[in-house]
């Protein structure tokens, strides 16, 4: 007879172990301590100093590993702190299981301190599923369902609210463990129809969105483009790159408004969008979705994305599987005219500016760019310069925020580095962040320091919310307050968290300090470089 007492706690931890969810990201609170009690030696707890950072670190970890991640937040207050990062995870199709503690079941009726009266409503609409078990016995099954919901396409975050007294409830195990599919193939007949329309096109355009990279479809995208000899464009406001941006067929990013996107697609008789929205816009500049006379085909694994497209015919299916299927069905380009390689002006003045321009900063970084580097970017006003000087040339090498909020990139960079370390992959990780973005989650540096992560943060200090000034000019809204950021001392902030930090003013200093930081084994380094504000083309 087995004399070992099994509880909801022990049964659930065995299930988490079998699912590979042995890293927990969070910031502990009183209602979560029963979950975290007797924390197993084979589990890792990654502490963040604020819940928004905990969610973003888990997001980066899940994206880097390609697996689900587990986040533990503190009741409704901690969940509220984390929702901004939860929006990014939802928009980025990141599989997260987010849990929060609930007060003792016998007290909830009286709405006690730290209770969450509408626990499953609070995180909506930014989770695929939200649940609070009706019985303590249902907690392991709730975790199993949460995992299945998180990883099934379209992947995304889910939420569980768990009363603190559930964990010590007696329960016989083990929990039921199931496996689920993480991809599904497109309808063969409709895929064949799409292939026929692509073959018949004289001037097709391919747009590979971030879900192609997530699905491991980078090489498949290259094969399809090369077989067709078709122009390839970067999806608007993409949070992952899915095609080598130095490839002769690559024509650059589309833009971010109706007019700019439609203008860029002029001359194409067919546009094929795979793994992206149609389209992700930022400013409103009147125009057509696609030029008159241009057809559009859309392939996505997200029914809501297919439903929200304003033009075109859709096909549901995994991005990689769909691309591979199309490649086998389409005819080669034949006498179709191939596009000319994109020109990159890359012009700099002989005498550097002071402060440096963003182009000078990115040009300097391009000269000392290490092999297989991973970039995380949240300098929204300099994304054009990033694309110009630091093109993405291999899979899983670029991460950006898909939500439009800021404060995601610094902790996400920590998560990416942790994920690469967990998988035994040695790649340089570099974050490019604006001074405004840096302030939202600066406490994430502490976690990077504690784990001695070899990460380089380049903070561009232009003293303003530059992208908002460009937007204000576009929208004809003069006199908007709060767009200047005087008095920030990022070097001192970073050092206060135990992080090495330096400030540079010239490209020579930047190249020297960046190279030294990459070679450092002492943990993260923050390099602050003063830059000139520049207007962003919207």
Coordinates of C-alpha atoms in Angstrom, one line a residue:
X1 CA 0.0 0.0 0.0
X2 CA 1.3 3.5 -0.9
X3 CA 1.6 5.6 2.3
X4 CA 2.7 8.7 0.5
X5 CA 0.0 11.4 0.7
X6 CA -0.9 12.8 -2.7
X7 CA -2.4 16.2 -3.1
X8 CA -3.6 18.5 -5.8
X9 CA -0.1 20.1 -5.4
X10 CA 1.9 16.9 -6.0
X11 CA -0.4 15.6 -8.8
X12 CA -0.3 18.9 -10.6
X13 CA 3.5 19.2 -10.3
X14 CA 3.9 15.7 -11.7
X15 CA 1.7 16.7 -14.7
X16 CA 3.7 19.9 -15.2
X17 CA 6.9 17.9 -15.2
X18 CA 5.5 15.5 -17.8
X19 CA 4.5 18.5 -20.0
X20 CA 8.0 20.0 -19.8
X21 CA 6.7 23.0 -17.8
X22 CA 9.5 23.0 -15.2
X23 CA 10.3 26.7 -15.4
X24 CA 8.0 29.1 -13.6
X25 CA 8.1 32.8 -14.3
X26 CA 6.5 35.2 -11.7
X27 CA 6.5 37.5 -8.8
X28 CA 5.1 35.7 -5.8
X29 CA 2.2 36.8 -3.7
X30 CA 0.4 35.5 -0.6
X31 CA -2.3 33.7 -2.5
X32 CA 0.3 31.9 -4.6
X33 CA 2.4 30.6 -1.8
X34 CA 0.5 27.3 -1.5
X35 CA 1.3 26.6 -5.1
X36 CA 4.9 27.5 -4.7
X37 CA 5.4 25.6 -1.4
X38 CA 8.1 22.9 -1.3
X39 CA 9.3 24.0 -4.7
X40 CA 10.8 21.0 -6.4
X41 CA 14.6 20.9 -7.0
X42 CA 14.1 20.0 -10.7
X43 CA 12.0 23.1 -11.3
X44 CA 13.3 26.6 -11.9
X45 CA 11.7 29.8 -10.6
X46 CA 12.5 32.9 -12.6
X47 CA 11.8 35.9 -10.4
X48 CA 10.8 39.2 -12.0
X49 CA 10.4 42.4 -9.9
X50 CA 7.0 43.2 -11.5
X51 CA 4.3 41.2 -13.2
X52 CA 4.5 42.8 -16.6
X53 CA 8.1 41.8 -16.8
X54 CA 7.3 38.3 -15.6
X55 CA 4.9 37.8 -18.5
X56 CA 7.2 39.4 -21.1
X57 CA 10.2 37.2 -19.9
X58 CA 8.0 34.1 -20.3
X59 CA 6.9 35.4 -23.7
X60 CA 10.5 35.7 -24.9
X61 CA 11.4 32.3 -23.4
X62 CA 8.4 30.6 -25.1
X63 CA 9.3 32.2 -28.5
X64 CA 13.0 31.2 -28.3
X65 CA 12.3 27.6 -27.3
X66 CA 9.1 27.1 -29.4
X67 CA 7.4 25.6 -26.3
X68 CA 4.7 26.8 -23.9
X69 CA 5.8 28.6 -20.7
X70 CA 4.1 28.9 -17.3
X71 CA 3.6 32.2 -15.5
X72 CA 2.4 32.7 -11.9
X73 CA 0.9 36.1 -11.0
X74 CA -0.5 37.5 -7.8
X75 CA -4.3 37.5 -7.7
X76 CA -6.2 40.3 -9.6
X77 CA -3.7 43.0 -8.7
X78 CA -0.7 41.2 -10.2
X79 CA -2.8 40.1 -13.2
X80 CA -3.6 43.7 -13.8
X81 CA 0.1 44.6 -13.8
X82 CA 0.7 41.9 -16.3
X83 CA -2.1 42.5 -18.8
X84 CA -0.1 44.9 -21.0
X85 CA 2.4 42.1 -21.7
X86 CA -0.4 39.7 -22.0
X87 CA -1.7 41.7 -25.0
X88 CA 1.6 41.3 -26.7
X89 CA 1.6 37.5 -26.1
X90 CA -1.9 37.3 -27.5
X91 CA -1.1 39.3 -30.6
X92 CA 2.1 37.3 -31.0
X93 CA 0.5 33.9 -30.8
X94 CA 2.7 32.9 -27.8
X95 CA 1.6 29.8 -25.9
X96 CA 1.5 30.9 -22.2
X97 CA -0.3 29.4 -19.3
X98 CA -0.9 32.3 -16.9
X99 CA -2.1 31.5 -13.4
X100 CA -3.2 33.7 -10.6
X101 CA -4.1 32.9 -7.0
X102 CA -7.6 33.3 -5.6
X103 CA -8.6 33.7 -2.0
X104 CA -9.6 30.8 0.2
X105 CA -12.8 29.2 -1.1
X106 CA -14.6 29.6 2.2
X107 CA -13.9 33.4 2.2
X108 CA -14.7 34.3 -1.4
X109 CA -18.4 34.7 -0.7
X110 CA -17.6 37.8 1.4
X111 CA -15.3 39.4 -1.1
X112 CA -12.2 39.4 1.1
X113 CA -8.9 41.2 0.6
X114 CA -7.1 39.9 -2.5
X115 CA -10.1 38.1 -3.9
X116 CA -10.9 38.4 -7.6
X117 CA -14.7 38.6 -8.0
X118 CA -14.7 38.1 -11.8
X119 CA -11.4 36.3 -12.1
X120 CA -12.1 34.7 -15.5
X121 CA -13.4 38.0 -17.0
X122 CA -10.5 40.2 -16.1
X123 CA -7.9 38.9 -18.6
X124 CA -10.4 38.8 -21.5
X125 CA -10.2 39.4 -24.5
X126 CA -6.4 38.8 -24.3
X127 CA -6.5 35.1 -23.6
X128 CA -7.9 32.2 -25.6
X129 CA -9.5 30.6 -22.5
X130 CA -10.0 31.6 -18.9
X131 CA -11.2 29.2 -16.1
X132 CA -11.5 28.9 -12.4
X133 CA -12.0 25.2 -11.3
X134 CA -15.3 24.5 -9.6
X135 CA -13.6 21.9 -7.3
X136 CA -10.1 21.5 -6.0
X137 CA -10.0 18.1 -7.6
X138 CA -10.3 19.7 -11.1
X139 CA -7.1 21.7 -10.9
X140 CA -4.8 19.1 -12.7
X141 CA -7.4 18.6 -15.4
X142 CA -7.7 22.4 -15.8
X143 CA -3.9 22.6 -16.3
X144 CA -4.1 19.9 -18.9
X145 CA -6.8 21.7 -20.8
X146 CA -5.0 25.0 -20.4
X147 CA -1.9 23.5 -22.0
X148 CA -3.9 22.0 -24.9
X149 CA -5.6 25.3 -25.5
X150 CA -2.4 27.3 -25.4
X151 CA -0.4 25.2 -27.9
X152 CA -3.1 24.4 -30.4
X153 CA -3.3 26.8 -33.4
X154 CA -3.6 29.6 -33.2
X155 CA -1.3 29.4 -30.2
X156 CA -1.8 32.0 -27.5
X157 CA -2.1 32.6 -23.7
X158 CA -4.7 31.1 -21.5
X159 CA -5.6 31.9 -17.9
X160 CA -6.3 29.9 -14.7
X161 CA -7.5 31.3 -11.4
X162 CA -6.8 28.9 -8.5
X163 CA -8.0 29.3 -4.9
X164 CA -5.1 29.1 -2.5
X165 CA -6.6 26.3 -0.4
X166 CA -7.0 23.9 -3.4
X167 CA -3.3 22.9 -3.4
X168 CA -3.3 21.0 -0.2
X169 CA -6.5 19.1 -1.0
X170 CA -6.0 15.3 -1.0
X171 CA -6.2 13.8 -4.5
X172 CA -5.3 10.5 -5.9
X173 CA -3.1 10.6 -9.0
X174 CA -1.8 10.6 -11.6
X175 CA -3.5 13.3 -13.7
X176 CA -4.6 12.4 -17.1
X177 CA -2.0 13.5 -19.6
X178 CA -3.0 14.0 -23.3
X179 CA -1.1 15.0 -26.4
X180 CA -2.5 17.5 -28.9
X181 CA -1.6 18.7 -32.4
X182 CA 0.2 22.0 -32.8
X183 CA -0.4 22.4 -36.5
X184 CA -3.0 21.5 -39.1
X185 CA -2.8 21.2 -42.8
X186 CA -4.8 23.2 -45.4
X187 CA -7.7 21.8 -47.3
X188 CA -6.0 20.0 -50.3
X189 CA -8.7 21.1 -52.9
X190 CA -8.6 24.7 -51.9
X191 CA -4.8 24.7 -51.7
X192 CA -4.7 23.4 -55.3
X193 CA -7.1 26.2 -56.3
X194 CA -4.8 28.7 -54.8
X195 CA -1.8 27.2 -56.6
X196 CA -3.6 27.5 -59.9
X197 CA -4.3 31.1 -59.4
X198 CA -0.7 31.8 -58.3
X199 CA 0.6 30.0 -61.4
X200 CA -1.6 32.0 -63.7
X201 CA -0.4 35.3 -62.2
X202 CA 2.0 37.4 -64.2
X203 CA 3.3 39.7 -61.4
X204 CA 2.7 38.0 -58.0
X205 CA 3.8 39.5 -54.7
X206 CA 4.5 37.3 -51.7
X207 CA 4.1 38.6 -48.2
X208 CA 5.4 36.3 -45.5
X209 CA 4.3 37.3 -42.0
X210 CA 5.6 36.5 -38.5
X211 CA 3.7 33.2 -38.2
X212 CA 5.9 31.7 -41.0
X213 CA 9.0 32.0 -38.7
X214 CA 7.0 30.7 -35.8
X215 CA 6.0 27.7 -37.7
X216 CA 9.6 27.0 -38.8
X217 CA 8.7 27.9 -42.4
X218 CA 11.7 30.1 -43.3
X219 CA 13.4 27.7 -45.7
X220 CA 10.0 26.8 -47.2
X221 CA 9.3 30.5 -47.9
X222 CA 12.6 30.8 -49.7
X223 CA 11.9 27.8 -51.8
X224 CA 8.4 29.0 -52.9
X225 CA 9.7 32.5 -53.7
X226 CA 12.6 31.2 -55.7
X227 CA 10.4 28.7 -57.7
X228 CA 8.0 31.5 -58.6
X229 CA 10.6 34.2 -59.1
X230 CA 8.2 36.5 -57.2
X231 CA 8.8 39.7 -55.3
X232 CA 8.8 39.3 -51.5
X233 CA 7.7 42.0 -49.1
X234 CA 8.0 42.2 -45.3
X235 CA 4.6 42.1 -43.6
X236 CA 3.5 45.5 -42.0
X237 CA 4.7 46.0 -38.4
X238 CA 6.0 42.4 -38.2
X239 CA 7.1 41.1 -34.9
X240 CA 9.1 38.3 -36.5
X241 CA 11.0 38.2 -39.8
X242 CA 10.3 35.2 -42.0
X243 CA 12.4 35.7 -45.1
X244 CA 16.1 36.7 -45.6
X245 CA 16.2 40.4 -46.0
X246 CA 19.4 40.3 -48.1
X247 CA 17.8 37.9 -50.6
X248 CA 17.6 39.3 -54.3
X249 CA 13.9 38.8 -54.3
X250 CA 13.3 40.8 -51.1
X251 CA 11.8 44.2 -51.8
X252 CA 11.6 45.6 -48.2
X253 CA 8.8 46.2 -45.8
X254 CA 5.4 47.2 -47.1
X255 CA 4.7 50.2 -44.8
X256 CA 2.0 50.7 -42.2
X257 CA -1.0 52.6 -43.7
X258 CA -3.6 51.9 -46.3
X259 CA -2.0 54.3 -48.8
X260 CA 1.6 53.2 -48.3
X261 CA 0.8 49.5 -48.6
X262 CA -1.4 49.9 -51.6
X263 CA 1.2 52.1 -53.3
X264 CA 3.9 49.5 -52.7
X265 CA 1.8 46.8 -54.2
X266 CA 1.0 48.7 -57.4
X267 CA 1.8 46.7 -60.5
X268 CA 1.1 43.3 -58.9
X269 CA -1.9 41.4 -60.3
X270 CA -1.9 39.0 -57.3
X271 CA -0.9 39.4 -53.6
X272 CA -0.4 36.3 -51.5
X273 CA -0.3 36.9 -47.7
X274 CA 0.9 34.0 -45.6
X275 CA 1.1 34.0 -41.8
X276 CA 0.1 37.6 -41.3
X277 CA -2.9 39.9 -41.1
X278 CA -4.4 41.7 -44.1
X279 CA -3.0 44.1 -43.0
X280 CA -1.6 45.4 -39.7
X281 CA -2.0 49.2 -39.9
X282 CA -0.9 52.0 -37.6
X283 CA -1.7 55.5 -38.9
X284 CA -4.8 56.2 -41.0
X285 CA -3.9 57.5 -44.4
X286 CA -6.7 57.0 -46.8
X287 CA -6.2 54.4 -49.6
X288 CA -7.3 51.1 -50.9
X289 CA -6.4 47.8 -49.2
X290 CA -4.9 46.6 -52.5
X291 CA -4.7 48.5 -55.8
X292 CA -7.7 48.3 -58.1
X293 CA -7.5 45.1 -60.2
X294 CA -5.3 43.3 -57.8
X295 CA -6.5 40.0 -56.3
X296 CA -5.4 38.7 -52.9
X297 CA -5.0 35.3 -51.4
X298 CA -4.7 34.9 -47.6
X299 CA -3.3 31.8 -45.7
X300 CA -3.4 31.8 -41.9
X301 CA -4.0 29.3 -39.1
X302 CA -6.1 31.9 -37.2
X303 CA -9.8 32.0 -38.2
X304 CA -10.3 35.4 -36.6
X305 CA -7.5 36.8 -38.7
X306 CA -9.0 35.3 -41.8
X307 CA -12.4 36.7 -40.8
X308 CA -11.2 40.2 -40.2
X309 CA -9.5 40.6 -43.7
X310 CA -11.2 43.3 -45.7
X311 CA -10.4 41.8 -49.1
X312 CA -9.3 38.5 -50.6
X313 CA -10.0 34.8 -50.3
X314 CA -8.7 32.9 -47.3
X315 CA -7.4 29.4 -46.6
X316 CA -6.9 28.0 -43.1
X317 CA -3.7 26.0 -42.4
X318 CA -0.3 26.0 -40.8
X319 CA 2.0 28.4 -42.6
X320 CA 4.9 26.0 -43.2
X321 CA 2.7 23.1 -44.3
X322 CA 0.7 25.5 -46.6
X323 CA 3.9 26.9 -48.2
X324 CA 5.4 23.5 -48.7
X325 CA 2.1 22.3 -50.3
X326 CA 2.0 25.3 -52.6
X327 CA 5.6 24.9 -53.7
X328 CA 4.8 21.4 -54.9
X329 CA 1.7 22.5 -56.8
X330 CA 2.7 25.8 -58.5
X331 CA 4.5 26.0 -61.8
X332 CA 7.9 27.6 -61.9
X333 CA 8.2 31.3 -62.9
X334 CA 9.1 30.5 -66.5
X335 CA 9.2 33.7 -68.5
X336 CA 7.8 35.7 -65.6
X337 CA 10.0 38.8 -65.1
X338 CA 11.9 38.6 -61.9
X339 CA 12.1 41.7 -59.7
X340 CA 15.3 43.7 -59.5
X341 CA 17.1 43.5 -56.2
X342 CA 16.2 46.2 -53.7
X343 CA 18.6 49.2 -53.5
X344 CA 19.9 50.1 -50.1
X345 CA 21.2 53.7 -50.2
X346 CA 23.1 53.5 -46.9
X347 CA 24.6 57.0 -47.2
X348 CA 26.4 58.6 -44.3
X349 CA 28.2 61.9 -44.1
X350 CA 32.0 61.8 -43.9
X351 CA 31.9 63.8 -40.6
X352 CA 29.7 62.1 -38.0
X353 CA 26.9 64.1 -36.3
X354 CA 26.9 65.0 -32.6
X355 CA 24.7 63.5 -31.2
X356 CA 24.8 60.6 -33.7
X357 CA 21.9 60.0 -36.0
X358 CA 20.0 56.7 -35.8
X359 CA 21.5 55.7 -39.1
X360 CA 25.0 56.3 -37.8
X361 CA 24.3 54.1 -34.8
X362 CA 22.9 51.3 -36.9
X363 CA 25.7 51.6 -39.4
X364 CA 28.3 51.3 -36.5
X365 CA 26.5 48.2 -35.2
X366 CA 26.4 46.7 -38.7
X367 CA 30.2 46.9 -38.8
X368 CA 30.7 44.9 -35.7
X369 CA 27.7 42.6 -36.1
X370 CA 28.4 39.1 -34.8
X371 CA 27.4 35.9 -36.5
X372 CA 24.0 34.4 -35.7
X373 CA 23.0 37.4 -33.6
X374 CA 19.4 37.7 -32.2
X375 CA 17.9 41.2 -32.2
X376 CA 15.0 42.3 -30.0
X377 CA 13.9 45.8 -31.1
X378 CA 11.7 48.3 -29.3
X379 CA 13.0 51.5 -30.8
X380 CA 9.8 52.3 -32.7
X381 CA 11.1 55.5 -34.3
X382 CA 14.2 53.7 -35.8
X383 CA 12.7 50.5 -37.2
X384 CA 13.5 51.8 -40.7
X385 CA 17.1 52.2 -39.9
X386 CA 17.2 48.7 -38.4
X387 CA 15.8 47.2 -41.6
X388 CA 18.3 49.2 -43.7
X389 CA 21.5 48.4 -41.8
X390 CA 20.8 45.2 -39.9
X391 CA 18.7 43.0 -42.2
X392 CA 17.5 39.7 -40.7
X393 CA 19.2 36.9 -42.6
X394 CA 18.4 33.7 -40.7
X395 CA 15.4 32.2 -38.8
X396 CA 14.5 33.2 -35.2
X397 CA 16.8 36.2 -35.3
X398 CA 14.4 39.1 -34.9
X399 CA 11.7 39.8 -32.2
X400 CA 9.5 42.8 -31.9
X401 CA 6.4 43.7 -30.0
X402 CA 3.2 42.9 -31.9
X403 CA 0.9 44.9 -29.6
X404 CA 1.9 48.5 -30.1
X405 CA 2.5 48.9 -26.4
X406 CA 6.0 49.6 -25.1
X407 CA 7.9 48.0 -22.2
X408 CA 7.9 44.5 -23.7
X409 CA 11.3 44.3 -25.3
X410 CA 13.7 44.6 -22.3
X411 CA 12.2 41.7 -20.3
X412 CA 11.4 39.7 -23.5
X413 CA 15.1 39.9 -24.3
X414 CA 15.8 38.4 -20.9
X415 CA 13.4 35.6 -21.8
X416 CA 14.9 35.0 -25.2
X417 CA 18.4 34.7 -23.6
X418 CA 17.0 32.3 -20.9
X419 CA 15.3 30.2 -23.6
X420 CA 18.4 29.9 -25.7
X421 CA 20.4 28.9 -22.6
X422 CA 17.8 26.3 -21.6
X423 CA 18.2 24.7 -25.1
X424 CA 22.0 24.9 -25.0
X425 CA 22.2 27.3 -27.9
X426 CA 24.9 29.9 -27.9
X427 CA 23.9 33.0 -29.9
X428 CA 24.5 36.7 -29.1
X429 CA 21.4 38.5 -27.9
X430 CA 21.1 42.2 -28.5
X431 CA 18.3 44.5 -27.5
X432 CA 17.8 47.9 -29.3
X433 CA 15.5 50.0 -27.2
X434 CA 14.5 53.7 -27.1
X435 CA 15.0 55.6 -23.9
X436 CA 11.2 55.9 -23.4
X437 CA 10.6 52.2 -23.8
X438 CA 13.5 51.5 -21.4
X439 CA 11.7 53.1 -18.5
X440 CA 8.6 50.9 -18.7
X441 CA 10.3 47.7 -17.5
X442 CA 13.8 48.7 -16.4
X443 CA 13.5 46.4 -13.4
X444 CA 13.9 43.5 -15.9
X445 CA 17.7 44.3 -15.8
X446 CA 17.8 42.8 -12.3
X447 CA 16.6 39.4 -13.6
X448 CA 19.2 39.5 -16.3
X449 CA 21.9 40.3 -13.7
X450 CA 20.8 37.5 -11.4
X451 CA 21.1 35.0 -14.2
X452 CA 24.3 36.5 -15.5
X453 CA 22.9 36.5 -19.0
X454 CA 25.3 37.6 -21.8
X455 CA 22.9 40.2 -23.2
X456 CA 23.8 43.6 -24.7
X457 CA 21.2 46.4 -24.3
X458 CA 21.7 49.4 -26.6
X459 CA 19.6 52.3 -25.3
X460 CA 19.2 55.1 -27.8
X461 CA 18.8 58.3 -25.9
X462 CA 17.0 61.0 -28.0
X463 CA 15.2 62.6 -25.1
X464 CA 11.7 62.3 -26.5
X465 CA 8.9 60.0 -27.6
X466 CA 10.0 60.5 -31.2
X467 CA 7.4 58.3 -32.9
X468 CA 4.6 60.2 -31.1
X469 CA 5.9 63.5 -32.4
X470 CA 5.8 62.1 -35.9
X471 CA 2.3 60.8 -35.4
X472 CA 1.2 64.1 -34.0
X473 CA 2.5 65.8 -37.1
X474 CA 0.7 63.3 -39.3
X475 CA -2.6 63.8 -37.4
X476 CA -2.2 67.6 -37.3
X477 CA -2.4 67.7 -33.5
X478 CA 0.1 70.4 -32.3
X479 CA 0.7 71.1 -28.6
X480 CA 0.5 67.6 -27.3
X481 CA 2.1 67.5 -23.8
X482 CA 4.4 64.9 -22.3
X483 CA 6.4 64.0 -25.4
X484 CA 9.8 65.1 -24.1
X485 CA 11.9 63.1 -21.7
X486 CA 14.6 65.3 -20.0
X487 CA 16.7 64.2 -17.1
X488 CA 16.8 60.4 -17.7
X489 CA 20.0 58.8 -16.4
X490 CA 19.9 55.3 -17.8
X491 CA 23.5 54.5 -16.9
X492 CA 22.8 55.1 -13.2
X493 CA 19.6 53.2 -13.4
X494 CA 21.3 50.2 -14.9
X495 CA 24.1 50.3 -12.3
X496 CA 21.6 50.5 -9.6
X497 CA 20.4 47.0 -10.6
X498 CA 24.0 45.7 -10.6
X499 CA 24.3 45.9 -14.4
X500 CA 27.5 47.2 -16.1
X501 CA 26.6 50.3 -18.1
X502 CA 28.5 52.9 -20.2
X503 CA 27.5 56.0 -22.2
X504 CA 29.1 56.6 -25.6
X505 CA 29.0 59.6 -27.9
X506 CA 30.9 58.5 -31.0
X507 CA 30.7 55.6 -33.4
X508 CA 34.2 54.5 -32.4
X509 CA 33.2 54.4 -28.8
X510 CA 30.0 52.5 -29.7
X511 CA 31.9 49.9 -31.7
X512 CA 34.5 49.4 -29.0
X513 CA 32.1 49.1 -26.1
X514 CA 29.7 46.9 -28.1
X515 CA 32.5 44.5 -29.1
X516 CA 33.7 44.3 -25.5
X517 CA 30.2 43.7 -24.2
X518 CA 29.8 40.8 -26.6
X519 CA 33.0 39.2 -25.3
X520 CA 32.1 39.8 -21.6
X521 CA 31.3 36.8 -19.4
X522 CA 30.2 39.0 -16.4
X523 CA 26.5 39.3 -17.4
X524 CA 24.5 41.9 -19.2
X525 CA 25.8 45.3 -20.4
X526 CA 23.8 48.5 -21.1
X527 CA 25.3 50.8 -23.7
X528 CA 23.6 54.3 -23.8
X529 CA 24.1 56.3 -26.9
X530 CA 22.8 59.8 -27.4
X531 CA 21.0 60.2 -30.7
X532 CA 19.3 62.9 -32.7
X533 CA 15.5 62.8 -32.9
X534 CA 14.4 62.1 -36.5
X535 CA 11.0 62.2 -38.1
X536 CA 9.6 58.7 -38.8
X537 CA 8.0 58.1 -42.1
X538 CA 4.5 56.8 -41.4

